[in-house]
């Protein structure tokens, strides 16, 4: 399979050994199964804001707080910097939620890293059930 452009830096850095297949494509991201050493993982490649089709993006992000007032103002104005910050805040919120849920013992894909709009995490399709599921 041809390696998608957004995954190439992770391959170059040795974080991903091979891209096996595209598993799913959705409105916010494409998900690929990737090989990392002997492990099969997923790489969620977030789509650029211009390529997504959220009809109710405001409601989707409602209630999220931004502590940095400069970033909050830029996001409110819709500047180029503000849109970039909004993207990073949105992606970070999902990664943070996955880490919190995993640490609380909830069976979610274990996240490993989020870099340049790519979230590398466990692929639950290829993992054995947890002891409590047996």
Rosetta silent file (secondary structure, phi, psi, omega in degrees, C-alpha in Angstrom):
SEQUENCE: XXXXXXXXXXXXXXXXXXXXXXXXXXXXXXXXXXXXXXXXXXXXXXXXXXXXXXXXXXXXXXXXXXXXXXXXXXXXXXXXXXXXXXXXXXXXXXXXXXXXXXXXXXXXXXXXXXXXXXXXXXXXXXXXXXXXXX
SCORE:     score description
SCORE:     0.000 S_00000001
   1 L     0.000  140.677  176.110    0.000    0.000    0.000 S_00000001
   2 L   -69.638  132.959 -177.290    1.177    3.518   -0.776 S_00000001
   3 L   -76.795  124.417  177.718    1.974    5.329    2.476 S_00000001
   4 L   -60.496  146.895 -176.599   -0.285    8.361    3.046 S_00000001
   5 H   -54.011  -41.902 -176.089    1.582   11.688    3.215 S_00000001
   6 H   -71.436  -19.285  178.397    0.593   12.383    6.833 S_00000001
   7 H   -91.234  -18.457 -176.235    1.949    8.971    7.965 S_00000001
   8 H   -56.073  -42.929  178.871    5.279    9.256    6.127 S_00000001
   9 H   -60.770  -33.764  178.401    7.016   11.286    8.911 S_00000001
  10 H   -71.490  -32.770  174.458    6.129    8.554   11.461 S_00000001
  11 H   -68.528  -45.490 -179.944    7.571    5.920    9.100 S_00000001
  12 H   -60.749  -35.660 -179.499   10.693    8.048    8.596 S_00000001
  13 L   -83.017   -3.403  178.791   11.105    8.408   12.384 S_00000001
  14 L    82.224    9.423  179.160   10.741    4.639   12.907 S_00000001
  15 L   -78.813  -28.487  176.656    7.487    4.903   14.877 S_00000001
  16 L  -124.438  131.579  178.669    5.614    2.968   12.175 S_00000001
  17 L   -88.076  -36.277 -178.208    7.233    0.120   10.244 S_00000001
  18 E  -158.764  150.417  174.498    4.526   -0.381    7.628 S_00000001
  19 E  -100.995  118.803 -174.283    1.029    0.760    6.693 S_00000001
  20 E   -84.636  -51.819 -178.788   -1.142   -2.325    6.214 S_00000001
  21 E  -167.405  161.524  170.792   -4.506   -0.956    5.068 S_00000001
  22 E   -83.215  124.451 -177.157   -7.075    1.778    5.483 S_00000001
  23 E   -87.294  -41.152 -174.323   -9.512    0.463    8.031 S_00000001
  24 E  -158.818  148.814  173.724  -12.151    3.199    7.991 S_00000001
  25 E  -127.098  131.941 -178.704  -12.838    6.633    6.606 S_00000001
  26 L  -134.918 -170.718 -176.209  -15.142    9.037    8.383 S_00000001
  27 L   -73.288  -22.065 -177.884  -16.110   12.679    8.550 S_00000001
  28 L  -109.362  -22.443 -174.122  -13.265   13.623   10.888 S_00000001
  29 E  -162.371  164.856  168.644  -10.455   11.189   10.083 S_00000001
  30 E  -109.641  139.274  179.716   -9.142    8.184    8.197 S_00000001
  31 E  -115.204  129.282 -179.249   -8.008    5.212   10.283 S_00000001
  32 E  -117.808  145.184  168.246   -5.218    2.916    9.093 S_00000001
  33 E   -88.415  134.118 -176.146   -3.893   -0.335   10.542 S_00000001
  34 E  -132.675  156.150  178.299   -0.141   -0.045   10.879 S_00000001
  35 E  -102.571  125.042  177.743    2.690   -2.289   11.959 S_00000001
  36 E  -124.499   96.618 -173.290    4.860   -1.074   14.845 S_00000001
  37 L    65.735 -124.499  178.216    7.490   -3.728   15.504 S_00000001
  38 L   -93.183    0.423 -174.944    5.507   -6.905   16.210 S_00000001
  39 E  -101.909  139.790  171.335    2.333   -4.973   17.130 S_00000001
  40 E   -94.869  124.318 -179.596   -0.584   -4.030   14.921 S_00000001
  41 E  -127.022  175.503  175.835   -1.823   -0.569   15.859 S_00000001
  42 E  -111.874  144.592  172.931   -4.143    2.066   14.432 S_00000001
  43 E  -120.607  113.462  178.507   -3.153    5.450   13.126 S_00000001
  44 E   -93.469  114.052 -177.420   -6.011    7.938   13.109 S_00000001
  45 E  -101.687  106.052 -178.595   -5.199   10.637   10.570 S_00000001
  46 E   -67.901  137.329  177.144   -7.347   13.688   11.251 S_00000001
  47 L   -76.941  150.605  175.116   -8.659   15.461    8.178 S_00000001
  48 L   -63.721  153.358 -178.392   -7.889   19.109    7.636 S_00000001
  49 H   -57.184  -33.208 -178.502  -10.722   21.455    8.620 S_00000001
  50 H   -74.098  -15.276 -178.713  -11.334   22.277    4.967 S_00000001
  51 H  -102.128   -7.788 -179.399  -11.877   18.583    4.166 S_00000001
  52 L   -87.109  157.996 -178.136  -14.252   17.766    7.000 S_00000001
  53 L  -124.077   51.499  175.730  -18.002   17.934    6.665 S_00000001
  54 L   -77.076  121.019  177.488  -19.246   18.832   10.145 S_00000001
  55 L   -83.340  -24.454 -177.659  -22.603   20.485    9.764 S_00000001
  56 L  -128.329   52.195 -176.371  -22.769   21.372   13.453 S_00000001
  57 H   -59.814  -34.676 -179.017  -19.105   21.931   14.364 S_00000001
  58 H   -63.313  -45.322  179.187  -19.980   24.636   16.905 S_00000001
  59 H   -66.387  -34.286 -179.083  -22.186   22.265   18.902 S_00000001
  60 H   -63.011  -35.407 -176.012  -19.532   19.542   18.628 S_00000001
  61 L  -102.541    4.916 -177.662  -16.945   21.755   20.353 S_00000001
  62 L   -60.511  137.746  176.475  -19.305   23.515   22.756 S_00000001
  63 L    90.581   -4.584  178.345  -18.130   23.684   26.354 S_00000001
  64 L   -81.208  130.994 -178.124  -14.414   23.300   25.678 S_00000001
  65 L   -99.682  141.425  175.027  -12.325   25.788   27.614 S_00000001
  66 L  -118.153  119.464 -174.937   -9.119   27.394   26.375 S_00000001
  67 L   -77.603  -32.294 -179.142   -6.941   28.742   29.180 S_00000001
  68 L   -78.016  115.006 -175.415   -4.607   30.827   27.061 S_00000001
  69 H   -66.160  -32.527  177.621   -6.462   34.107   26.420 S_00000001
  70 H   -62.741  -46.234  178.795   -4.394   34.893   23.305 S_00000001
  71 H   -64.435  -41.609 -179.250   -5.384   31.571   21.763 S_00000001
  72 H   -61.695  -43.289  178.304   -9.009   32.003   22.831 S_00000001
  73 H   -63.907  -43.725 -179.622   -9.201   35.455   21.175 S_00000001
  74 H   -63.070  -39.952  179.118   -7.578   34.159   17.984 S_00000001
  75 H   -66.196  -39.012 -179.791  -10.003   31.230   17.883 S_00000001
  76 H   -66.597  -38.127  179.820  -12.950   33.557   18.421 S_00000001
  77 H   -74.921  -22.938 -179.584  -11.812   35.862   15.606 S_00000001
  78 L    79.439   24.470  178.763  -11.283   32.927   13.246 S_00000001
  79 L   -69.517  169.752  179.110   -7.785   33.992   12.211 S_00000001
  80 H   -59.199  -45.205  177.180   -5.425   31.525   10.544 S_00000001
  81 H   -62.330  -41.481 -179.862   -3.580   31.100   13.849 S_00000001
  82 H   -63.849  -41.358  177.821   -6.906   30.730   15.669 S_00000001
  83 H   -64.614  -38.486  177.634   -8.127   28.004   13.318 S_00000001
  84 H   -64.471  -43.116  178.437   -4.841   26.148   13.815 S_00000001
  85 H   -64.018  -38.131  179.350   -5.206   26.423   17.586 S_00000001
  86 H   -63.556  -41.154  177.249   -8.799   25.220   17.373 S_00000001
  87 H   -61.628  -47.535 -178.593   -7.667   22.128   15.452 S_00000001
  88 H   -63.921  -40.114  178.792   -4.959   21.360   18.007 S_00000001
  89 H   -63.411  -42.751 -179.586   -7.370   21.874   20.921 S_00000001
  90 H   -62.864  -47.073 -179.325   -9.930   19.564   19.322 S_00000001
  91 H   -67.548  -40.630  179.808   -7.384   16.777   18.683 S_00000001
  92 H   -63.864  -36.016  179.581   -5.801   17.146   22.119 S_00000001
  93 H   -60.875  -41.896  179.029   -9.208   16.837   23.796 S_00000001
  94 H   -67.510  -43.091  179.871   -9.744   13.396   22.244 S_00000001
  95 H   -63.179  -45.470  178.508   -6.240   12.207   23.132 S_00000001
  96 H   -60.202  -41.762  179.244   -6.586   13.462   26.721 S_00000001
  97 H   -63.376  -41.976  178.340   -9.957   11.708   27.050 S_00000001
  98 H   -62.498  -43.399  178.085   -8.462    8.417   25.811 S_00000001
  99 H   -62.672  -44.104  179.922   -5.586    8.647   28.318 S_00000001
 100 H   -62.861  -44.216 -179.841   -7.993    9.429   31.188 S_00000001
 101 H   -65.903  -42.626  178.690  -10.320    6.567   30.266 S_00000001
 102 H   -62.583  -42.599  179.320   -7.447    4.079   29.857 S_00000001
 103 H   -66.822  -24.687  178.755   -5.997    5.114   33.223 S_00000001
 104 L   -86.386   -0.574  177.273   -9.422    4.614   34.819 S_00000001
 105 L    91.604    6.573  177.591   -9.526    1.015   33.546 S_00000001
 106 L   -77.301  138.594 -179.288  -12.022    1.552   30.730 S_00000001
 107 L   -79.194   93.939  176.660  -11.314   -0.644   27.688 S_00000001
 108 L  -128.279  162.899  175.621  -10.437    1.947   25.078 S_00000001
 109 L   -61.325  125.769  178.786   -7.630    1.980   22.518 S_00000001
 110 L   -68.817  117.067  177.822   -4.433    2.796   24.437 S_00000001
 111 E   -77.971  145.324  178.206   -3.068    6.005   22.892 S_00000001
 112 E  -110.638  -45.012  178.102    0.689    6.232   22.335 S_00000001
 113 E  -163.385  158.951  173.105    1.212    9.631   20.752 S_00000001
 114 E  -130.908  118.515 -174.288   -0.430   12.367   18.768 S_00000001
 115 E  -141.292  124.899  175.682    1.846   14.128   16.323 S_00000001
 116 L    51.260   43.582  176.317    1.037   16.457   13.446 S_00000001
 117 L    79.625   17.469  176.899   -2.606   15.410   13.274 S_00000001
 118 E  -125.558  124.086  177.188   -1.967   11.665   13.602 S_00000001
 119 E  -103.130  118.518  177.760   -3.057    9.698   16.688 S_00000001
 120 E   -99.087  124.376 -175.129   -1.206    6.397   17.118 S_00000001
 121 E  -149.743  169.401  176.061   -3.102    3.949   19.337 S_00000001
 122 E   -60.417  152.374  174.741   -3.856    0.280   19.978 S_00000001
 123 L  -106.108  106.877 -175.600   -6.034   -1.496   17.489 S_00000001
 124 H   -66.163  -19.493  177.692   -8.746   -3.237   19.508 S_00000001
 125 H   -63.889  -27.879 -173.659   -9.594   -5.513   16.592 S_00000001
 126 H  -113.222   19.493  178.698   -6.277   -7.304   17.097 S_00000001
 127 L  -112.519  152.996  178.254   -5.991   -7.408   20.883 S_00000001
 128 L   -77.754  156.940 -179.168   -7.058  -10.131   23.229 S_00000001
 129 L   -65.501  151.638  177.303   -9.904   -9.401   25.642 S_00000001
 130 L   -70.378  160.864 -177.651   -9.044   -7.942   29.020 S_00000001
 131 H   -55.385  -34.300 -177.432   -9.286  -10.325   32.027 S_00000001
 132 H   -73.743  -16.929  178.057  -12.639   -8.861   33.085 S_00000001
 133 H   -85.265  -17.976 -175.084  -14.113   -9.676   29.627 S_00000001
 134 L   -75.127    0.000    0.000  -13.144  -13.345   29.842 S_00000001
